[in-house]
Short mmCIF file of C-alpha atoms and ligand atoms in Angstrom, two decimals:
data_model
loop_
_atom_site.label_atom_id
_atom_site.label_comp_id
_atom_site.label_asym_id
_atom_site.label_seq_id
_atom_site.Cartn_x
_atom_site.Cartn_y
_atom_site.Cartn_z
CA UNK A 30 10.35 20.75 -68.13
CA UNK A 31 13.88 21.27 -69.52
CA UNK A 32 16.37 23.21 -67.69
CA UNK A 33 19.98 24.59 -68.40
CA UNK A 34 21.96 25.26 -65.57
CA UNK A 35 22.56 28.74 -64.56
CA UNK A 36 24.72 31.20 -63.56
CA UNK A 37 23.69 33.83 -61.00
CA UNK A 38 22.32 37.11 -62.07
CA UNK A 39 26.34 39.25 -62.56
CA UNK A 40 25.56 41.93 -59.87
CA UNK A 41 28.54 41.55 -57.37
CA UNK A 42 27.87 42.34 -53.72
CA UNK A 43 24.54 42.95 -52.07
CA UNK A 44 22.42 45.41 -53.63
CA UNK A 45 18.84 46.32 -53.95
CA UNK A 46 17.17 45.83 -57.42
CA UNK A 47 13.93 47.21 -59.14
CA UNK A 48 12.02 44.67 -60.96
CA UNK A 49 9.90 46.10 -64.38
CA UNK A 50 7.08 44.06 -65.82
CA UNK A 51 5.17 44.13 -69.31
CA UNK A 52 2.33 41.85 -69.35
CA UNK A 53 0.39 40.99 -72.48
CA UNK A 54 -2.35 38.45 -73.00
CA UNK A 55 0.15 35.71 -73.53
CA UNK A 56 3.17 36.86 -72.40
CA UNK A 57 4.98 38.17 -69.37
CA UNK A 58 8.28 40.67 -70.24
CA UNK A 59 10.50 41.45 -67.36
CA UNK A 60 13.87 43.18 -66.89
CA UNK A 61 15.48 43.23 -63.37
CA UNK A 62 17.81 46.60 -62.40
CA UNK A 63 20.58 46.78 -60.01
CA UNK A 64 20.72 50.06 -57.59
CA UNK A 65 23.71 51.70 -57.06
CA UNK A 66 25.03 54.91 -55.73
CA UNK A 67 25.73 57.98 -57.85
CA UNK A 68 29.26 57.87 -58.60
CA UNK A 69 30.29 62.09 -58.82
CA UNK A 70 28.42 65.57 -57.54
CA UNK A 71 27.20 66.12 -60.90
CA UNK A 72 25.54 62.75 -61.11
CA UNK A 73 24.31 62.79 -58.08
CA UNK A 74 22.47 66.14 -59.03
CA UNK A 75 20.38 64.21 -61.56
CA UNK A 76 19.67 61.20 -59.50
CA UNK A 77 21.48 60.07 -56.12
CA UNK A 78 20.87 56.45 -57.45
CA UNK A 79 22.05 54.71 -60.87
CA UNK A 80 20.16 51.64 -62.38
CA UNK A 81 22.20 48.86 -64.03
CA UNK A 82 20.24 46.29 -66.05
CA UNK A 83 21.40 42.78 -65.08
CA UNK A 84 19.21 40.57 -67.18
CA UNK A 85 15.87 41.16 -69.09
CA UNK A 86 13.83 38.45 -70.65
CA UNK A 87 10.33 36.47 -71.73
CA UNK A 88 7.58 33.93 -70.36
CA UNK A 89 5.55 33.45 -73.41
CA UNK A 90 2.88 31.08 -74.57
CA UNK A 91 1.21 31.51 -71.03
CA UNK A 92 -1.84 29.43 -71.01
CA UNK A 93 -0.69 26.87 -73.77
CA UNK A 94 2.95 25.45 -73.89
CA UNK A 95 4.69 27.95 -71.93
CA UNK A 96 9.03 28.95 -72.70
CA UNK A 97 11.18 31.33 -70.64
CA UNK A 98 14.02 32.55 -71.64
CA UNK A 99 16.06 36.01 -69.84
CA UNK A 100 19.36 37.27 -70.77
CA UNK A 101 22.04 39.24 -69.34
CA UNK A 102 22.64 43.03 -70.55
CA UNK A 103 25.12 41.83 -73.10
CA UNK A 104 22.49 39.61 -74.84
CA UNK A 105 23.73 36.19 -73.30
CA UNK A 106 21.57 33.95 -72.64
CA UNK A 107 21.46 33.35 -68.91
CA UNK A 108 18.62 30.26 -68.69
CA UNK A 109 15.68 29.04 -70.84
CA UNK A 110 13.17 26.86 -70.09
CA UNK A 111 10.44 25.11 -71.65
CA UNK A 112 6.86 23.70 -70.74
CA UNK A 113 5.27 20.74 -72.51
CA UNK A 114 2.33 21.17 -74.50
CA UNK A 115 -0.57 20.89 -71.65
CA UNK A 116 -2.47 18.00 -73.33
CA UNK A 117 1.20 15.99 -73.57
CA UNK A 118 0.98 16.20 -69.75
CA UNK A 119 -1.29 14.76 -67.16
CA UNK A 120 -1.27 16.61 -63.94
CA UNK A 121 -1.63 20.49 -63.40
CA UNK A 122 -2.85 22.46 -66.27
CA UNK A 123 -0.80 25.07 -68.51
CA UNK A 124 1.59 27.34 -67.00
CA UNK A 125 -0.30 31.06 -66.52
CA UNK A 126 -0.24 34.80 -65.63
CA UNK A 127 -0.32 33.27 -61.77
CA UNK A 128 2.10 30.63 -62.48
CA UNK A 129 4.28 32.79 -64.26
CA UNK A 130 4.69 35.30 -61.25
CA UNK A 131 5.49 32.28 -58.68
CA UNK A 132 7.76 30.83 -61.27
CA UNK A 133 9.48 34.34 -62.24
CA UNK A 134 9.74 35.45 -57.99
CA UNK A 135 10.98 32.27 -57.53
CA UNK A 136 13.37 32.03 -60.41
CA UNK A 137 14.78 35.77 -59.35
CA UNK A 138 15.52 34.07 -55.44
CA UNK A 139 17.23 30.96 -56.69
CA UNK A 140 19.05 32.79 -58.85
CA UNK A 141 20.48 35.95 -57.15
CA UNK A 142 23.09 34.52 -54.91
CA UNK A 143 21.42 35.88 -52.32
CA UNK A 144 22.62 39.20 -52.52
CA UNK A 145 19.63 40.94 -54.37
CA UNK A 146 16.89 42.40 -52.39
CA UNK A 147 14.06 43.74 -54.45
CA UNK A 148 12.92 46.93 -53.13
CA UNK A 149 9.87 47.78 -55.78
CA UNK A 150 8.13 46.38 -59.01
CA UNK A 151 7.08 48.99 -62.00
CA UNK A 152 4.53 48.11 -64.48
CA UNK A 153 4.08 49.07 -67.82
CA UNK A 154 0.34 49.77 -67.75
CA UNK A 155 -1.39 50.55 -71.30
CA UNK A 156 -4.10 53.08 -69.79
CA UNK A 157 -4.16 56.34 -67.12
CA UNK A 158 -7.16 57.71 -68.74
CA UNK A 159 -7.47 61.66 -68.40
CA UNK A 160 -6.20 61.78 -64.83
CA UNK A 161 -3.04 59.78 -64.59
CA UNK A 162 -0.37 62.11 -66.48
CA UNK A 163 1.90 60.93 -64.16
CA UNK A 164 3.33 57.49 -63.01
CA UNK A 165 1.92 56.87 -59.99
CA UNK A 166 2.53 54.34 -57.13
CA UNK A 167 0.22 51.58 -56.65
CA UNK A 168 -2.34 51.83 -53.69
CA UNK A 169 -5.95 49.57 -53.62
CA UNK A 170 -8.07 53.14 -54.41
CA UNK A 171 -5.59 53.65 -57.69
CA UNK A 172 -6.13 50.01 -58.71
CA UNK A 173 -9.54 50.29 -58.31
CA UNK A 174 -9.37 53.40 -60.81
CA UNK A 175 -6.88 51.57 -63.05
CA UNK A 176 -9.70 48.28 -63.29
CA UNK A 177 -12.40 51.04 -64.28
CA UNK A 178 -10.65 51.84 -67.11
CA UNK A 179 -10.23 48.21 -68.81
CA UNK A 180 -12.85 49.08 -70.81
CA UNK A 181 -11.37 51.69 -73.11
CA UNK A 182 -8.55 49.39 -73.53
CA UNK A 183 -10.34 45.72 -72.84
CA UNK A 184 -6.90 43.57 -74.73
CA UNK A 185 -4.61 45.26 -72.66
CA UNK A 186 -5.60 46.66 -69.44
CA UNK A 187 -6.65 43.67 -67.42
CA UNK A 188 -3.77 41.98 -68.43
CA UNK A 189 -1.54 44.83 -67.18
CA UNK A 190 -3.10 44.88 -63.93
CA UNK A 191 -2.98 40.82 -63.13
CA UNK A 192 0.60 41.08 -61.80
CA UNK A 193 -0.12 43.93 -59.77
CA UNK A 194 -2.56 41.72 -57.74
CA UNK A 195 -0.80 38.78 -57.47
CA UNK A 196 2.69 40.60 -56.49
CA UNK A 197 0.53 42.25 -53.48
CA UNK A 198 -0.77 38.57 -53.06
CA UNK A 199 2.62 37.15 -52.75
CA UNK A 200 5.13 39.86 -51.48
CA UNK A 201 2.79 42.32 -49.73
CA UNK A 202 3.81 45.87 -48.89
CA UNK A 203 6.21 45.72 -51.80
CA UNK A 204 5.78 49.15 -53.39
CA UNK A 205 4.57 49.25 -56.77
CA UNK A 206 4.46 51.94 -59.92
CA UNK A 207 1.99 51.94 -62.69
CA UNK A 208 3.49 53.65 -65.91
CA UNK A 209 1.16 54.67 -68.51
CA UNK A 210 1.73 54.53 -72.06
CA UNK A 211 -0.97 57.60 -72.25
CA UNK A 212 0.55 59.26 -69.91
CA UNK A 213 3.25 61.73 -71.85
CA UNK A 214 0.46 62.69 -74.55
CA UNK A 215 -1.60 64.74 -71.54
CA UNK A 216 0.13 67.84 -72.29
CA UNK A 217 -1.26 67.87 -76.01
CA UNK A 218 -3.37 70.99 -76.06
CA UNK A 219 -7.35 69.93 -75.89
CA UNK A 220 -8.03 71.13 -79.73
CA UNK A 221 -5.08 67.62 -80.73
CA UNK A 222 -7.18 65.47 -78.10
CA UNK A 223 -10.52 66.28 -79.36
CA UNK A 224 -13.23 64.03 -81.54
CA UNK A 225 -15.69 66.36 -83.46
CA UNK A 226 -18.70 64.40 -81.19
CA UNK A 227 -21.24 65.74 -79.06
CA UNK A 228 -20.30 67.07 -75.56
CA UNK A 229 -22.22 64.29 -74.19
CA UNK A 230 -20.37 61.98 -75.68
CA UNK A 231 -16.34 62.81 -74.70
CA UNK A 232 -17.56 63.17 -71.37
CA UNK A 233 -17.91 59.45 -71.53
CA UNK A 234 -14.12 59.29 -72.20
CA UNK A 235 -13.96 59.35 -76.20
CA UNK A 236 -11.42 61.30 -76.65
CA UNK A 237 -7.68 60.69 -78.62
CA UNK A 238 -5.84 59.66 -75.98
CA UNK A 239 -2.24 58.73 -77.68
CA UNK A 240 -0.08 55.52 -76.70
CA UNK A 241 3.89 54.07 -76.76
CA UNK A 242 4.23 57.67 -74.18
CA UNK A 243 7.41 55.68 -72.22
CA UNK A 244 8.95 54.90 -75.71
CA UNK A 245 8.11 58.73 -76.42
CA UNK A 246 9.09 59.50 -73.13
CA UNK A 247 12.74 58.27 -73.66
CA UNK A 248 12.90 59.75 -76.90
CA UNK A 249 12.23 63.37 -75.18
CA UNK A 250 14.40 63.11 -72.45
CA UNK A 251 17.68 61.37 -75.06
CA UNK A 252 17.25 64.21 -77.84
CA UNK A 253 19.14 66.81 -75.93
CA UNK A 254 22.03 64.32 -76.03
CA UNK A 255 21.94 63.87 -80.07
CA UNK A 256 20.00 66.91 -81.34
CA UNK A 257 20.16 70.46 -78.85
CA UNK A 258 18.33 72.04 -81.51
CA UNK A 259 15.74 69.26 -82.38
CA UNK A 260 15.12 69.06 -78.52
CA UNK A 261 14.09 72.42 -77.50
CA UNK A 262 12.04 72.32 -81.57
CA UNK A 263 9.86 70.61 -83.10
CA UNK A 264 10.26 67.03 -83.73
CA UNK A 265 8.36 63.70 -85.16
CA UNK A 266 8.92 60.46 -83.74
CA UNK A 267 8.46 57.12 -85.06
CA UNK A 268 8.19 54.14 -82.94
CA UNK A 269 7.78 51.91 -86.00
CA UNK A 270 7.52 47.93 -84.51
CA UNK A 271 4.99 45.79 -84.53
CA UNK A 272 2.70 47.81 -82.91
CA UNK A 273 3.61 51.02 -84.60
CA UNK A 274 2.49 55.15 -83.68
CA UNK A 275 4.13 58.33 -84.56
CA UNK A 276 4.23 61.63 -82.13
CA UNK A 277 4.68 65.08 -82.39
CA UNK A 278 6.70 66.59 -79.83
CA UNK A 279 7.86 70.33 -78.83
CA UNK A 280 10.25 71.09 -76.55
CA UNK A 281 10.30 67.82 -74.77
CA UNK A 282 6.66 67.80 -74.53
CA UNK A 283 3.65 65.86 -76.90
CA UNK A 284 1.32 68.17 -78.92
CA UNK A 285 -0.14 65.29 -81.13
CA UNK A 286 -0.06 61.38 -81.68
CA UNK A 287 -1.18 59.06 -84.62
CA UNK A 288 -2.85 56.95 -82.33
CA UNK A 289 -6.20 57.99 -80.60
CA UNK A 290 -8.72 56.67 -78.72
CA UNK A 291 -7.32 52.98 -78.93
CA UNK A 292 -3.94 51.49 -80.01
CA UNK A 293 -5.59 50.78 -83.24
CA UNK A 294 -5.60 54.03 -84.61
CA UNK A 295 -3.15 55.83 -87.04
CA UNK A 296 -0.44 54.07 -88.42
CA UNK A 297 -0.69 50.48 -90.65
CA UNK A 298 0.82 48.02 -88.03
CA UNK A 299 2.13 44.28 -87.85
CA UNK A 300 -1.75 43.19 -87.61
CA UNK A 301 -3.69 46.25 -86.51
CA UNK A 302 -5.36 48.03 -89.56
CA UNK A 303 -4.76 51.92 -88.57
CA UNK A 304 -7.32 54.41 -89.65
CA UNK A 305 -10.41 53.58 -91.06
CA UNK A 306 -13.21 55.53 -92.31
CA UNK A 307 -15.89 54.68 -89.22
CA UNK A 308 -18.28 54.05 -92.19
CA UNK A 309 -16.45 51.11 -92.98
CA UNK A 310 -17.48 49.16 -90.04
CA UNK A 311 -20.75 49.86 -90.11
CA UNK A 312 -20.62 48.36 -93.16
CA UNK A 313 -19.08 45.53 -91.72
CA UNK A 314 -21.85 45.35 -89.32
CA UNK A 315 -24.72 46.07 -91.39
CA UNK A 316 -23.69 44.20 -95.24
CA UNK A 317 -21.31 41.44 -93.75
CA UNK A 318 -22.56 40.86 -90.46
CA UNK A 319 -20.18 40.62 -88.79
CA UNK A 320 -20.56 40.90 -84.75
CA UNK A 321 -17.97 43.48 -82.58
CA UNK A 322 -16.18 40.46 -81.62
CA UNK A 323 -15.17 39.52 -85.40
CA UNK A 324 -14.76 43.06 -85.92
CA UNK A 325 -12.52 43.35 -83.13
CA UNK A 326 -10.40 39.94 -84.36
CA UNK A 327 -10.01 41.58 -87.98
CA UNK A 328 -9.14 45.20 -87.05
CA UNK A 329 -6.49 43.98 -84.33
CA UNK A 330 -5.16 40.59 -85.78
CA UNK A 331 -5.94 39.89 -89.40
CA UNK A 332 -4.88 43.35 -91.16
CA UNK A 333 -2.04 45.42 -91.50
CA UNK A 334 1.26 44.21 -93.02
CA UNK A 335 -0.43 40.44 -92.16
CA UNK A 336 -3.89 41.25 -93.80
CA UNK A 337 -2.23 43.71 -96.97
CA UNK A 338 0.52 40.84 -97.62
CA UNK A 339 -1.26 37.90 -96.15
CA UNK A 340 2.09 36.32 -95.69
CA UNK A 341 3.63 37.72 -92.26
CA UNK A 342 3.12 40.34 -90.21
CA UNK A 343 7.20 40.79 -89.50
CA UNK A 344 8.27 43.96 -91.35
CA UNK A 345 11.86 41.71 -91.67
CA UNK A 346 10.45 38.18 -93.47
CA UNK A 347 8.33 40.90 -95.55
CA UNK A 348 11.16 42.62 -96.99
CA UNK A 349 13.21 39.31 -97.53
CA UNK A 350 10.38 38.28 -99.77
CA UNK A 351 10.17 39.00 -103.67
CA UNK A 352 6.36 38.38 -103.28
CA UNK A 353 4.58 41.04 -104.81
CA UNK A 354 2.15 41.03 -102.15
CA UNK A 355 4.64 41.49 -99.42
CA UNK A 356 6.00 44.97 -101.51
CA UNK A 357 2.34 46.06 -101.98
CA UNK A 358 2.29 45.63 -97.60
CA UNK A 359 5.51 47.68 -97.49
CA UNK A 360 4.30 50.22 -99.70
CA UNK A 361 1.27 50.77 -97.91
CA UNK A 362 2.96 50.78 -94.83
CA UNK A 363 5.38 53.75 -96.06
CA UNK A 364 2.61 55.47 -97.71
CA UNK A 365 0.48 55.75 -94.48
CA UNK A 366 3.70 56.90 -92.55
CA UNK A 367 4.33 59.65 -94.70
CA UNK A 368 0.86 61.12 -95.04
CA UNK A 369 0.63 61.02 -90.81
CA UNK A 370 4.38 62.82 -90.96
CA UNK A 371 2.72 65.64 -93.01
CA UNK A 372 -0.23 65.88 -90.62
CA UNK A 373 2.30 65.70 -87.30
CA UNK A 374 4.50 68.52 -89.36
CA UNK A 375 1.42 70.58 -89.69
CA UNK A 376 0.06 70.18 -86.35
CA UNK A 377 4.21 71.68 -84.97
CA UNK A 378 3.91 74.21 -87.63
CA UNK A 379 7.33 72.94 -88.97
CA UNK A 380 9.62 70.22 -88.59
CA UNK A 381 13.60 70.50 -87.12
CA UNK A 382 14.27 66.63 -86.82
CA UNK A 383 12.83 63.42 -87.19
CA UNK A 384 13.87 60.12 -85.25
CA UNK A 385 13.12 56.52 -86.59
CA UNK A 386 12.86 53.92 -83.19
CA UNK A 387 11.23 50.60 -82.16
CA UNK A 388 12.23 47.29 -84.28
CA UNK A 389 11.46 48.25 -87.84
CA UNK A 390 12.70 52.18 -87.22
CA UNK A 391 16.09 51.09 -85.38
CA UNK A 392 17.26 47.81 -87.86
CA UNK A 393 15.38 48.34 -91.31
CA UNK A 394 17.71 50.46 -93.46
CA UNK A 395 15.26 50.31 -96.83
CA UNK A 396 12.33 51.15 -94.86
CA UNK A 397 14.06 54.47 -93.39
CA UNK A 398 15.15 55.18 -96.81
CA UNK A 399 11.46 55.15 -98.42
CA UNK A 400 10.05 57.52 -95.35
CA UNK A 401 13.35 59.86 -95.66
CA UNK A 402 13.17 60.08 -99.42
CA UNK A 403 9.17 60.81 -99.17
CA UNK A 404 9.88 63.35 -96.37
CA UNK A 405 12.36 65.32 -98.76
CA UNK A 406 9.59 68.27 -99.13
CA UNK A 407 9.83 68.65 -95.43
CA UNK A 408 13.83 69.14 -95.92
CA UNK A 409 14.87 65.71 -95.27
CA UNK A 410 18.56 64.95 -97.31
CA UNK A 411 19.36 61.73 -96.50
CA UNK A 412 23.19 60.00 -95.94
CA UNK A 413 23.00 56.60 -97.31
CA UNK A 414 25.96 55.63 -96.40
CA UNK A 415 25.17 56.89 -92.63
CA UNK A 416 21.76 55.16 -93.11
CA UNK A 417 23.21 52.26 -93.87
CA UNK A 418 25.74 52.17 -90.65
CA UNK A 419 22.52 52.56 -88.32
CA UNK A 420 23.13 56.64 -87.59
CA UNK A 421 22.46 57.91 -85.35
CA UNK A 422 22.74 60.70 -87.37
CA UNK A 423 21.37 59.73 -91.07
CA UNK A 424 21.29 63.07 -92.74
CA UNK A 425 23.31 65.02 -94.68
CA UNK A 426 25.01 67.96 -92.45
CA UNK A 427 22.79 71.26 -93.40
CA UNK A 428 19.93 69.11 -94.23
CA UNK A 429 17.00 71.65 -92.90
CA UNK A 430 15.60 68.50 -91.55
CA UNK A 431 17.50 66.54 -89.11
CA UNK A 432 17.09 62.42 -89.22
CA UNK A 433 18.41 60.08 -86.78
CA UNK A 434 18.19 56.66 -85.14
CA UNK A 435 17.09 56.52 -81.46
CA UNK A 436 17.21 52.96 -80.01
CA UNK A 437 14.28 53.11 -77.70
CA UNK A 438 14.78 52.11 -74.20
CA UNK A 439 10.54 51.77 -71.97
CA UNK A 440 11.81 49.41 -69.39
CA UNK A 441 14.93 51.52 -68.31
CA UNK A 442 12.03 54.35 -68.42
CA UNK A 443 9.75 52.23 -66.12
CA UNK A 444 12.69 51.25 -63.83
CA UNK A 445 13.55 55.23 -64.10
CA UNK A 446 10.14 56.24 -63.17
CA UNK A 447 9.75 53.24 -60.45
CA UNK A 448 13.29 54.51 -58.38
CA UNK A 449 11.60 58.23 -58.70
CA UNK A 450 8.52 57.27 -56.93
CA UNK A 451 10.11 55.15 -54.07
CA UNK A 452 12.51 57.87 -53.48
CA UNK A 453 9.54 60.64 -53.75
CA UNK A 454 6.67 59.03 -52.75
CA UNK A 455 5.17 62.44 -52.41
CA UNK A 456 4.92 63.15 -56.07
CA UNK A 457 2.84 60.22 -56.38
CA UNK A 458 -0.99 61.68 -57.16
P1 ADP B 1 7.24 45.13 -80.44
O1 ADP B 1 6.26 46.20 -80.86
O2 ADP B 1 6.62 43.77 -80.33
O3 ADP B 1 8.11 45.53 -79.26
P2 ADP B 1 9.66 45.47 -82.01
O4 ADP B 1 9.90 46.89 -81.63
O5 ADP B 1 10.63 44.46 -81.53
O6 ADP B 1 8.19 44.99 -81.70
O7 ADP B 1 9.63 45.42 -83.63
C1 ADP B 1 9.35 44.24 -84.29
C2 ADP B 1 9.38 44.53 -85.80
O8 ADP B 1 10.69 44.99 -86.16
C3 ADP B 1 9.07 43.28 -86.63
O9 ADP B 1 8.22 43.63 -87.72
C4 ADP B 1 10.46 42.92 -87.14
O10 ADP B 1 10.42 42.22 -88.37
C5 ADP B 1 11.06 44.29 -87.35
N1 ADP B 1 12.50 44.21 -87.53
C6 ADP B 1 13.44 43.86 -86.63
N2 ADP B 1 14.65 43.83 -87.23
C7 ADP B 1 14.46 44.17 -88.54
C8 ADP B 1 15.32 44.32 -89.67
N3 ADP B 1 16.62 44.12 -89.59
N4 ADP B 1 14.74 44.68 -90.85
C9 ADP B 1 13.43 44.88 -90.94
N5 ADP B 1 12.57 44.75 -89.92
C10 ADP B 1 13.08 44.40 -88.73
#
């Protein structure tokens, strides 16, 4: 193991800090938040407490050789670390989910001068199902729940709920908050959530349930800040990375999503396919036989911009390339965003602004061109120039369509949610 010296996380005197954790398969993402008190009357009105990101960063390659690296809010790098390939190493096996949370606890003490005291975790947890519309702090009964739903979202869920157990394993009676990326599309009326199957069968839980609801979430609660207008209207959001969804949202609130029953729905992603006629894999099944589990491998990780290009799922190497395979992926990828902005447009019954977030929406300027100049019909002008600066704003002024750039923010609406809870344990379901 190779280790840089150093310095302790910038946070001054003693304070109490959230900690916010996204959990993959492989990986473990974590950002840690300094408390402090609201500084005026009017702030104190929103929230009596203010969260201050001191450092956010990565464990990834859990399971085979392992790296760390975390940052401060600036983007310095604060420490890295890296694990030898297992097999290189006799002794204990590769570093894991477990591992990861002793190493990352552990890291956060050694590191804090002492003078941060964690007072909660929040996770980011993929699925609430029907009932959680709301974050909701952790008890045994609501993990219980949470486990019974791994199997609409079997890549993601258990995954999300590992660190939940082994935080109550290590540092018992710390409070914890599960946020739900389904969570903000519950207020979409029934008719937007709805399969045309049998009764019988949506009881089950097929149903459209909508995902990326804390990146939508932030989106919401920012407009007001850029866009009065957009934010009491009718707006379409993209959160265009490598997993990749669009939403519809009124006043504040979701009325549709691209995405449905499973994160594999809708859009044309990094490696996830997006819509499919249902007949195709049955065809898959049936002519190629091919099992669920090779199904499952080609939907998620061998299509999209990967599969359509077959040269890199990264929207950035893509459009560095003068392959014409790579512009055929990019094309596509457009395409399929336009179509779903007509369908999100239809389902508001009008458009007054659209916002481009998430990796590819935030830093791709040709990409935001291509949907803006295909979204002219909706009333869409775009500003080059303005493009080309990053926005926010990247219309014309008295474009009937508004278009801006929203960096997206889900941790700080985690950490957001996570103070809420502690503070109001009540409003927890
Ligand atoms: P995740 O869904 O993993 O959080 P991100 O939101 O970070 O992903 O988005 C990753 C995507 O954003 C990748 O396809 C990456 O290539 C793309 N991206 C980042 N910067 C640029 C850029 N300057 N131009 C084009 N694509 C970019």
């Amino acid at each position: 193991m190779s280790s840089t010296p150093a310095p302790r996380l910038p946070h001054g005197s003693s304070h109490e800090a959230l900690l916010v954790l996204n959990a993959g398969s492989s990986s473990l993402k974590f950002s840690v938040y300094r408390l402090s008190e609201a500084e005026n009357s009017a702030e104190r009105g929103v929230s009596p407490r203010k969260l201050h990101l001191l450092a956010s960063g990565v464990l990834e390659e859990l399971g085979h050789a392992a790296r760390f690296h975390v940052k401060d809010s600036h983007g310095h790098l604060l420490d890295e670390l890296a694990w030898p390939e297992p097999a290189a190493a006799p002794g204990p096996g590769p570093l894991g989910h477990s591992g990861a949370i002793d190493f990352l606890t552990q890291w956060l003490r050694e590191h804090n001068g002492g003078g941060l005291r964690l007072i909660g975790v929040g996770h980011r947890v993929v699925h609430g199902g029907v009932r959680y519309a709301n974050p909701v702090l952790i008890t045994p009964e609501v993990l219980a729940e949470l486990q019974a739903l791994s199997p609409l979202a079997p890549l993601h869920q258990p995954h999300n709920l590992l660190p939940i157990r082994l935080i109550e394993q290590r540092l018992p009676g710390l409070p914890q908050v599960a946020c739900f990326d389904t969570a903000f599309h519950r207020t979409a009326p029934e008719v937007s959530q709805a399969f045309a199957l049998p009764p019988s069968i949506t009881r089950k839980g097929l149903r459209r349930y909508g995902f990326h609801g804390l990146s939508y979430e932030y989106i919401a609660r920012a407009l007001p800040a850029f866009d009065a207008h957009a934010a009491t209207g009718k707006t379409v959001v993209m959160h265009l990375g490598n997993g990749a969804s669009m939403c519809a949202i009124e006043a504040g609130q979701s009325v549709a999503s691209s995405m449905g029953f499973t994160a594999v729905d809708g859009l044309m992603m990094g490696t996830r396919c997006g819509t499919l006629d249902p007949g195709v894999v049955l065809y898959l099944m049936d002519e190629l036989k091919m099992d669920a589990r090779a199904i499952e491998r080609l939907l998620y990780k061998e299509s999209g911009l990967l599969g359509v290009s077959g040269i890199s799922s990264d929207m950035r190497a893509l459009s560095e390339s003068e392959d014409p395979r790579a512009q055929a992926a990019i094309e596509l990828f457009v395409y399929r965003i336009s179509r779903e902005l007509g369908s999100l447009a239809a389902a508001l019954g009008g458009l007054d602004a659209i916002v481009f977030t998430a990796g590819i929406g935030e830093h791709s300027v040709k990409i935001r061109e291509a949907i803006c100049k295909h979204a002219a019909w909706l009333g869409v002008e775009l500003d080059s120039l303005a493009n080309e600066s990053g926005g926010p704003l990247i219309s014309r002024l008295g474009s009937r369509c508004a278009a801006w750039v929203i960096p997206t923010n889900e941790e700080l609406m985690i950490a957001s949610h996570t103070l809420d809870l502690l503070q109001h344990p009540q409003e927890s379901e």
